[in-house]
Amino acid sequence: MAQLTPLAKGLITVVVLGVAGSLAWNFGLKERFAGGEAAPAKPTAAAPAPAPTPGATTPKSTPPARAVTAEDRNAPLGSAANPLKVSLVSFHGYAPALVANGNDLNTQPGSIYAKEGVNVRFVIQDDIPTLATIFESGAAQCAWRTSDFWAQEQPNLRNAGLDGKAVMIVDNTQGGDAVIARDAAVKAVEELAGRSVALLQFTPSHGMLIDAIDNSSLTARKKESIKMVFINAEEGTAGVRAALESGAVDAAVLWDPDLALALRNVKGAHVVYSTRTATNLIFDVMVCDARLLARPEGQAVVQKFVAGWMAGVQAARANPDNAVEALVRTQEFFKLLADKEGRPFVKSLFSNLVWTGVEDNARILGLVGGTNHYERVYKRFDEIYRKAGALANPKSPVIAPQDSFDYRYIKALLGQNQAAAEAAARPQTTFTQAAQKEATQQEAMVTKPVTVGFASGSAELTKRAQKTVDTEIVPFIENNGKAYFEVSGNSDATGAREVNLRLSAARARAVVDYLATQWEFPRERFKIVGNGPDRPLCVEANAANEGLSIEECRALNRTTRVAVFGGR
């Protein structure tokens, strides 16, 4: 019987927690920042609501449910009597939708959505029900999900006899999720070995940490030595931050706003690895009920919903202060945060993510050429959770990534917007030799070892070696969309050192040549190094200390390594 790794055992806890495990994502966004105590979801008799501060903005809550009348049921979908209902959590990535609705949870006269001819009601559900619950109860026809969360939940949705599809990408975190440490000596993912890391289970940040550790140059034994300290979902990200602030752990994985607060409050706290470099890893999407998408009436309403959100992105970018106002007016959490930290702090959170417009959707989805990053991430996290045995039902169907997204709505908008198509086709980042030289003088954030098979004494890439580059190195580069890389050839300690130095440099160059000519990555992103036997990952004289045989140790040392450098 196969043995589960410690990482797999940790993930399996998600199955036991069920829905409670998913509460972690954005659960911390209902927390008060005064004293780190969690705020009640609503006032109780024992704890009456505080009196409003004179002149303060009062958040609007979702209107209380009322009995659905026959008139409502017969009203056209998207009308005032029968609005499209969309489930959200308190998160600043969704500010454009609130702006599009007239800074309200319900569509206001003169708003972007009103001009689109559709009424939308946003329902704040920070307890994060499952999609099956949301769709079957009628609470909403569409709901937010992160791309990794969606990869895990869609199979379970099908098991429940339902389905859905993502219809647009609404934000892309670029700095808003990070692994941070308090010890200055921890500058790379590999230096987390033997240390404790606090985090919330089954969140995008957790997925980012899994991906980073999997892609690191740590041996299996050293990977096992990283102690993941899972904070209770009820404590939220404030609990993760408190663990780091108290010194109970060496590092933490957080997202904004607790990320920004921890970096400010903890002496010496610094980013080890973040989505500022891994820009193509974490996306938020809107998922709609498949039954809605199957009806012509539903398709028309969803098209207006997507168009209004995309217009809201432009409006929020043009007036970020109004985006702050939209958050404060509609969500208790952001009112509390603005009262405590000030509106400029809320506004500063916007710099760590991208509200994704039509051109961003086209780029991420590969609609104008290039890689479909959404499908790549969906597939990657489906593999991670299946390997760990973390799906609620082990017989859950494997869903092709292209079957998880309905491209019609973004394609329709792209077809009407030539400027967006042209913007999507342009490189997202300009890379230069000078910037590469500066970046690679720093310590690498994470280094991935890959066994690229070369014939003895040769630096020529075989077809098999090319396939290895395609499947092992290319996705790693694409994850880290704004990074520079050092590609190094390495050897074991056998043979003449000078020969190994020359051969390892030639092999590294062959890999970079292939990446530049076949995958069209800019050469300026790569530094080529031949280490020969000088940078071993395993000490061959003491291979047993790493739980490896001498041959396994030498094979690890012969790897081509891809080190990541860039903004933290």
Short mmCIF file of C-alpha atoms in Angstrom, two decimals, residues 56-61 105 327-336:
data_model
loop_
_atom_site.label_atom_id
_atom_site.label_comp_id
_atom_site.label_asym_id
_atom_site.label_seq_id
_atom_site.Cartn_x
_atom_site.Cartn_y
_atom_site.Cartn_z
CA ALA A 56 -19.26 57.83 9.62
CA THR A 57 -20.31 55.77 6.63
CA THR A 58 -22.70 53.02 7.59
CA PRO A 59 -22.08 49.79 5.67
CA LYS A 60 -25.01 48.47 3.73
CA SER A 61 -25.89 44.85 4.44
CA LEU A 105 -25.03 45.72 -2.98
CA LEU A 327 -15.93 48.79 0.00
CA VAL A 328 -16.51 50.90 3.12
CA ARG A 329 -20.16 51.55 2.23
CA THR A 330 -21.06 47.93 1.60
CA GLN A 331 -18.94 45.79 3.94
CA GLU A 332 -18.54 46.00 7.70
CA PHE A 333 -15.01 44.67 7.57
CA PHE A 334 -13.72 47.47 5.38
CA LYS A 335 -15.47 50.10 7.49
CA LEU A 336 -13.73 48.69 10.56
#
